[in-house]
Amino acid sequence: MRRVMSRVSVMAVVAVSILGAGNFNAQAEKDRKALEVYMLKKFENPLKNRNAYFPYATDDELKNNIQPVKKVEDFRLGSYAFNKGGLEQYNELNEMPPYEDAIDEGEELYNKKFKNGKSLKSCFPNPEIAGDYPKFDDKKGEVVTITSAINDCLVANGEKPWNMKKGKIAKVEAYFASKSKEAGKKVNIQINSKAAAEAYERGKKEYYTQRGYLQLSCANCHVQGAGQRVRKEYLSPLIGHTTHFPVYRLKWQGLGTLERRLGGCEKNQGEKPHKPNSKWDKELLYFMAYMSNGLPVDGPDIRK
Ligand code: HEC
């Protein structure tokens, strides 16, 4: 009897720890699903949902420009998922994508030998990893973004770190994204420990915190505000925000990382941007990327 009991209790302990291990993302999964339901409901029929979600849109906009979005994957297109005029411009630009050369240059940089004979390839033997970052590194106790991981690799091999917003890093990320997209990879963010769940929660809190002299949060514009127009620009939803980077922006006349984009939006909020390598940026990106879990990797891409 005692032997049976002890076996049962060993089983119970094993079961609890397996359950526990799978449970660190429970809150994040709840948040992600709630956001998905909200966005799909908002965009399933903008004209019909006018009172609930589009009180400021004109009749003309609702009839002719703001289109229904049926599938959550479509949000990888940002505001072009629902903004018909924007989508037409986007499709035109995509006929001759301005980021093709950057992908090839990124591949060269990936294979290029460091002074010590190693390369980025030695750190990232599989380039199809765009959907796996940010990750929580339990040994370091911090979030690692694809951008910071590339620089960590450089520094560990005695090289100087690169600019985290544009240039070589964006090119290598363009290569990673295009390989991941070709392979049909999806965003696959993991939260596997208590510390990781805490980092996620801190990122979420910052996303919903109002700041700057305008007292706006990211969520004011990209959750509640998604689908509204700010002057001529339609606000894109948080879901799909991390799927397609790096992007070539007409405004930049070049390629930029997610970190670069964040800086611009913090300025929109009336704030001095945080540093791309800051804990703040990394944890915010961890939260944001989790919200796109399951969506296809779709980079590099084009934005205005
Ligand atoms: C005042 C409104 C406003 C606030 C607040 C704001 N943004 Fe934005 N954001 C914009 C506009 C306008 C654009 C360009 C149109 C679009 O894609 O939404 C944009 C674009 C973006 C994009 C690119 C979307 C794409 O499809 O590539 C990301 C990512 C983003 N914002 C993140 C953030 C984050 C993170 C915060 C908080 C730190 C934030 N934004 C705060 C207005 C805002």
Coordinates of C-alpha atoms and ligand atoms in Angstrom, one line a residue:
M1 CA 0.0 0.0 0.0
R2 CA 2.7 2.4 0.9
R3 CA 4.6 1.7 -2.2
V4 CA 1.4 2.3 -4.3
M5 CA 0.9 5.6 -2.5
S6 CA 4.4 6.8 -3.0
R7 CA 4.1 6.0 -6.7
V8 CA 0.9 7.9 -6.9
S9 CA 2.4 10.9 -5.1
V10 CA 5.5 10.8 -7.4
M11 CA 3.1 10.8 -10.4
A12 CA 1.2 13.7 -8.8
V13 CA 4.4 15.7 -8.4
V14 CA 5.4 15.0 -12.0
A15 CA 1.9 15.9 -13.2
V16 CA 2.0 19.2 -11.3
S17 CA 5.4 20.2 -12.5
I18 CA 4.4 19.4 -16.2
L19 CA 1.2 21.4 -15.7
G20 CA 3.2 24.1 -14.0
A21 CA 5.7 24.3 -16.9
G22 CA 2.9 24.7 -19.4
N23 CA 1.1 27.3 -17.4
F24 CA 3.5 30.2 -17.3
N25 CA 1.9 31.5 -20.5
A26 CA -1.7 31.1 -19.2
Q27 CA -2.3 34.8 -18.6
A28 CA -0.6 35.8 -21.9
E29 CA -2.7 33.3 -23.8
K30 CA -5.8 34.8 -22.2
D31 CA -4.7 38.3 -23.1
R32 CA -3.9 37.2 -26.7
K33 CA -7.3 35.5 -27.2
A34 CA -9.2 38.4 -25.8
L35 CA -7.4 40.8 -28.1
E36 CA -8.1 38.6 -31.1
V37 CA -11.8 38.5 -30.3
Y38 CA -11.9 42.2 -29.8
M39 CA -10.1 43.0 -33.1
L40 CA -12.1 40.5 -35.2
K41 CA -15.3 41.8 -33.7
K42 CA -14.4 45.4 -34.4
F43 CA -13.4 44.8 -38.0
E44 CA -16.0 42.1 -39.0
N45 CA -18.4 44.7 -40.2
P46 CA -17.2 48.3 -39.7
L47 CA -20.3 49.9 -41.2
K48 CA -22.6 47.9 -38.9
N49 CA -20.3 48.4 -35.9
R50 CA -20.1 52.1 -36.4
N51 CA -21.6 53.1 -33.0
A52 CA -19.4 50.7 -31.1
Y53 CA -16.1 51.2 -32.8
F54 CA -16.1 53.8 -35.6
P55 CA -18.0 56.8 -34.2
Y56 CA -15.7 59.3 -35.9
A57 CA -15.6 57.7 -39.4
T58 CA -17.6 59.3 -42.2
D59 CA -20.2 57.4 -44.2
D60 CA -18.0 57.6 -47.2
E61 CA -15.1 56.1 -45.3
L62 CA -17.2 53.3 -43.9
K63 CA -18.8 52.4 -47.2
N64 CA -15.8 52.8 -49.5
N65 CA -12.6 52.6 -47.6
I66 CA -12.7 50.7 -44.3
Q67 CA -13.1 47.0 -45.3
P68 CA -14.1 44.1 -43.2
V69 CA -11.2 41.8 -41.9
K70 CA -12.2 38.2 -41.7
K71 CA -9.0 36.4 -40.6
V72 CA -6.7 37.3 -37.8
E73 CA -3.7 36.5 -40.1
D74 CA -4.7 39.5 -42.2
F75 CA -3.6 41.8 -39.5
R76 CA 0.0 41.1 -40.5
L77 CA -0.7 43.8 -43.1
G78 CA -1.2 46.4 -40.4
S79 CA -3.7 49.1 -41.4
Y80 CA -3.7 47.7 -45.0
A81 CA -5.8 44.8 -43.7
F82 CA -8.8 47.2 -43.7
N83 CA -7.7 50.4 -45.4
K84 CA -8.6 49.8 -49.1
G85 CA -6.8 52.9 -50.5
G86 CA -3.7 52.0 -48.5
L87 CA -3.7 48.4 -49.7
E88 CA -3.8 49.6 -53.3
Q89 CA -0.7 51.8 -52.8
Y90 CA 1.0 49.0 -50.9
N91 CA 0.3 46.5 -53.7
E92 CA 1.8 48.9 -56.2
L93 CA 4.9 49.3 -54.2
N94 CA 5.3 45.6 -53.8
E95 CA 5.5 45.1 -57.5
M96 CA 9.2 46.2 -57.2
P97 CA 10.0 45.5 -53.6
P98 CA 12.7 48.0 -52.4
Y99 CA 14.1 45.5 -49.9
E100 CA 15.3 42.7 -52.3
D101 CA 19.0 43.8 -52.3
A102 CA 18.9 44.1 -48.5
I103 CA 18.0 40.4 -48.2
D104 CA 21.0 39.4 -50.4
E105 CA 23.3 41.8 -48.5
G106 CA 22.0 40.3 -45.2
E107 CA 22.8 36.8 -46.4
E108 CA 26.4 37.9 -47.2
L109 CA 26.8 39.5 -43.7
Y110 CA 25.4 36.3 -42.2
N111 CA 28.1 34.2 -43.9
K112 CA 30.9 36.7 -43.6
K113 CA 33.8 35.6 -41.4
F114 CA 34.7 37.6 -38.3
K115 CA 38.4 38.2 -37.5
N116 CA 38.3 35.0 -35.4
G117 CA 37.1 32.9 -38.3
K118 CA 33.6 32.5 -37.0
S119 CA 30.4 34.2 -38.4
L120 CA 26.9 35.1 -37.5
K121 CA 26.1 31.7 -39.0
S122 CA 28.1 30.0 -36.1
C123 CA 25.7 31.7 -33.6
F124 CA 22.6 31.1 -35.7
P125 CA 23.1 28.0 -37.7
N126 CA 19.4 28.0 -38.7
P127 CA 18.3 31.4 -40.2
E128 CA 14.6 30.6 -40.1
I129 CA 14.3 32.1 -36.6
A130 CA 12.5 35.4 -37.2
G131 CA 9.3 34.1 -35.5
D132 CA 11.1 32.8 -32.4
Y133 CA 12.2 36.1 -31.0
P134 CA 12.0 37.8 -28.5
K135 CA 13.0 35.0 -26.2
F136 CA 13.4 35.0 -22.5
D137 CA 16.9 33.9 -21.6
D138 CA 16.6 32.2 -18.2
K139 CA 20.3 32.1 -17.5
K140 CA 20.7 35.9 -18.1
G141 CA 17.3 36.5 -16.6
E142 CA 16.3 38.9 -19.4
V143 CA 14.5 39.2 -22.7
V144 CA 16.7 38.8 -25.8
T145 CA 15.4 40.3 -29.1
I146 CA 16.6 39.2 -32.5
T147 CA 18.4 42.6 -32.7
S148 CA 20.2 42.2 -29.3
A149 CA 21.0 38.5 -30.1
I150 CA 22.8 39.5 -33.2
N151 CA 24.9 42.1 -31.3
D152 CA 25.5 39.6 -28.5
C153 CA 27.0 37.3 -31.1
L154 CA 29.2 40.0 -32.5
V155 CA 30.5 41.1 -29.1
A156 CA 31.1 37.5 -28.0
N157 CA 33.3 37.1 -31.0
G158 CA 35.3 40.2 -30.4
E159 CA 33.5 42.3 -33.0
K160 CA 32.0 45.8 -32.4
P161 CA 28.2 45.8 -31.9
W162 CA 26.1 47.3 -34.8
N163 CA 23.5 50.1 -34.8
M164 CA 20.3 48.5 -33.6
K165 CA 17.9 50.6 -35.7
K166 CA 19.1 50.3 -39.3
G167 CA 22.0 49.3 -41.6
K168 CA 23.7 45.9 -41.3
I169 CA 21.4 44.6 -38.5
A170 CA 18.3 45.4 -40.5
K171 CA 19.7 43.6 -43.5
V172 CA 20.6 40.4 -41.5
E173 CA 17.1 40.5 -40.0
A174 CA 15.6 40.9 -43.5
Y175 CA 17.5 37.7 -44.5
F176 CA 16.2 35.9 -41.4
A177 CA 12.6 37.1 -42.0
S178 CA 12.6 36.1 -45.7
K179 CA 14.0 32.6 -44.9
S180 CA 11.4 32.2 -42.2
K181 CA 8.6 33.4 -44.5
E182 CA 9.7 31.0 -47.3
A183 CA 9.7 28.1 -44.8
G184 CA 6.2 29.0 -43.7
K185 CA 7.3 29.8 -40.1
K186 CA 4.9 31.4 -37.7
V187 CA 5.4 33.7 -34.7
N188 CA 6.1 31.4 -31.8
I189 CA 6.9 33.2 -28.6
Q190 CA 7.5 31.1 -25.6
I191 CA 6.9 31.9 -21.9
N192 CA 8.4 29.1 -20.0
S193 CA 9.3 30.3 -16.5
K194 CA 8.0 32.6 -13.8
A195 CA 10.7 35.2 -14.6
A196 CA 9.6 35.1 -18.3
A197 CA 5.9 35.6 -17.3
E198 CA 7.0 38.6 -15.1
A199 CA 8.9 40.2 -18.0
Y200 CA 5.8 39.7 -20.2
E201 CA 3.6 41.4 -17.5
R202 CA 6.0 44.4 -17.2
G203 CA 6.0 44.8 -21.0
K204 CA 2.2 44.7 -21.0
K205 CA 2.0 47.2 -18.3
E206 CA 4.2 49.6 -20.2
Y207 CA 2.1 49.1 -23.4
Y208 CA -1.0 50.3 -21.5
T209 CA 0.7 53.1 -19.5
Q210 CA -0.2 56.6 -20.6
R211 CA 2.9 58.8 -20.9
G212 CA 4.4 61.9 -22.4
Y213 CA 2.8 65.3 -22.4
L214 CA -0.1 63.9 -24.4
Q215 CA -0.8 61.2 -21.8
L216 CA -1.3 58.6 -24.5
S217 CA -0.5 54.9 -24.2
C218 CA 0.5 52.6 -27.1
A219 CA -2.9 50.9 -26.5
N220 CA -4.8 54.2 -26.9
C221 CA -3.7 54.3 -30.5
H222 CA -3.2 50.6 -31.4
V223 CA -5.9 48.8 -29.4
Q224 CA -8.9 51.1 -28.7
G225 CA -7.7 53.4 -31.5
A226 CA -7.0 50.7 -34.2
G227 CA -9.1 51.6 -37.2
Q228 CA -9.4 55.3 -36.3
R229 CA -7.8 57.9 -38.5
V230 CA -5.1 60.3 -37.3
R231 CA -5.1 62.9 -40.0
K232 CA -4.5 60.8 -43.1
E233 CA -3.2 57.7 -41.4
Y234 CA -5.3 54.8 -40.2
L235 CA -4.1 53.3 -37.0
S236 CA -3.0 49.6 -37.2
P237 CA -3.9 47.0 -34.6
L238 CA -1.4 45.6 -32.0
I239 CA -2.0 42.1 -33.4
G240 CA 0.3 41.8 -36.4
H241 CA 2.7 44.6 -35.3
T242 CA 5.8 42.4 -35.0
T243 CA 5.2 39.9 -37.9
H244 CA 6.7 41.8 -40.8
F245 CA 9.8 43.6 -39.6
P246 CA 12.2 44.8 -40.7
V247 CA 10.3 47.2 -42.9
Y248 CA 11.3 49.5 -45.7
R249 CA 9.6 52.8 -45.0
L250 CA 9.1 55.5 -47.6
K251 CA 9.6 58.0 -44.8
W252 CA 13.0 56.6 -44.0
Q253 CA 13.9 55.8 -47.6
G254 CA 15.4 52.6 -46.1
L255 CA 15.0 49.6 -43.9
G256 CA 14.5 49.7 -40.2
T257 CA 14.1 47.4 -37.3
L258 CA 11.1 47.2 -34.9
E259 CA 13.3 49.1 -32.4
R260 CA 13.5 52.0 -34.9
R261 CA 9.8 52.0 -35.3
L262 CA 9.2 52.0 -31.6
G263 CA 11.3 55.1 -31.2
G264 CA 9.2 57.0 -33.7
C265 CA 6.0 56.1 -31.9
E266 CA 7.3 57.1 -28.6
K267 CA 8.0 60.5 -30.1
N268 CA 4.3 60.5 -31.3
Q269 CA 3.4 60.1 -27.7
G270 CA 5.4 63.2 -26.8
E271 CA 8.2 61.2 -25.1
K272 CA 11.9 60.8 -25.4
P273 CA 12.4 57.3 -26.8
H274 CA 14.0 54.5 -24.8
K275 CA 17.2 52.9 -26.0
P276 CA 16.8 49.9 -28.4
N277 CA 18.9 47.8 -26.0
S278 CA 17.0 48.8 -22.9
K279 CA 15.1 46.4 -20.7
W280 CA 12.1 48.6 -21.5
D281 CA 12.2 48.1 -25.2
K282 CA 12.9 44.4 -25.0
E283 CA 10.1 43.7 -22.5
L284 CA 7.6 45.7 -24.5
L285 CA 8.6 43.8 -27.6
Y286 CA 8.2 40.5 -25.8
F287 CA 4.6 41.4 -24.9
M288 CA 3.9 42.8 -28.4
A289 CA 5.3 39.7 -30.2
Y290 CA 3.3 37.4 -27.9
M291 CA 0.1 39.1 -29.1
S292 CA 1.0 38.0 -32.7
N293 CA 1.6 34.4 -31.8
G294 CA 0.4 32.0 -34.5
L295 CA 0.5 34.6 -37.3
P296 CA 2.7 33.9 -40.2
V297 CA 6.1 35.6 -40.4
D298 CA 5.8 38.1 -43.2
G299 CA 8.9 40.2 -43.4
P300 CA 10.5 42.1 -44.7
D301 CA 7.7 44.4 -45.7
I302 CA 6.9 47.9 -46.9
R303 CA 5.2 50.7 -45.0
K304 CA 4.6 54.4 -45.6
Ligands
HEC1 C1 -0.8 59.0 -31.2 C2 -1.1 57.7 -31.6 C3 0.0 56.7 -31.5 C4 0.6 56.2 -30.3 C5 0.3 56.7 -28.9 C6 1.5 55.2 -30.7 N1 1.5 55.0 -32.0 FE1 2.4 53.5 -33.0 N2 1.7 54.3 -34.8 C7 1.0 55.4 -34.9 C8 0.7 55.7 -36.3 C9 0.0 56.9 -36.9 C10 1.4 54.7 -37.1 C11 1.5 54.5 -38.6 C12 0.2 53.9 -39.1 C13 0.0 52.5 -38.5 O1 0.5 51.6 -39.1 O2 -0.7 52.4 -37.5 C14 2.0 53.8 -36.1 C15 2.7 52.6 -36.4 C16 3.2 51.8 -35.4 C17 3.9 50.5 -35.8 C18 4.1 50.0 -37.2 C19 2.9 49.2 -37.6 C20 3.2 48.4 -38.9 O3 2.2 47.9 -39.5 O4 4.4 48.3 -39.3 C21 4.3 50.0 -34.6 C22 5.0 48.6 -34.4 C23 3.8 50.8 -33.5 N3 3.2 51.9 -34.1 C24 4.1 50.6 -32.2 C25 3.7 51.5 -31.2 C26 4.1 51.4 -29.8 C27 4.9 50.2 -29.2 C28 3.6 52.5 -29.1 C29 3.9 52.8 -27.7 C30 5.2 53.0 -27.3 C31 2.9 53.3 -30.1 N4 3.0 52.7 -31.3 C32 2.2 54.4 -29.8 C33 0.4 56.1 -33.9 C34 0.7 55.9 -32.6

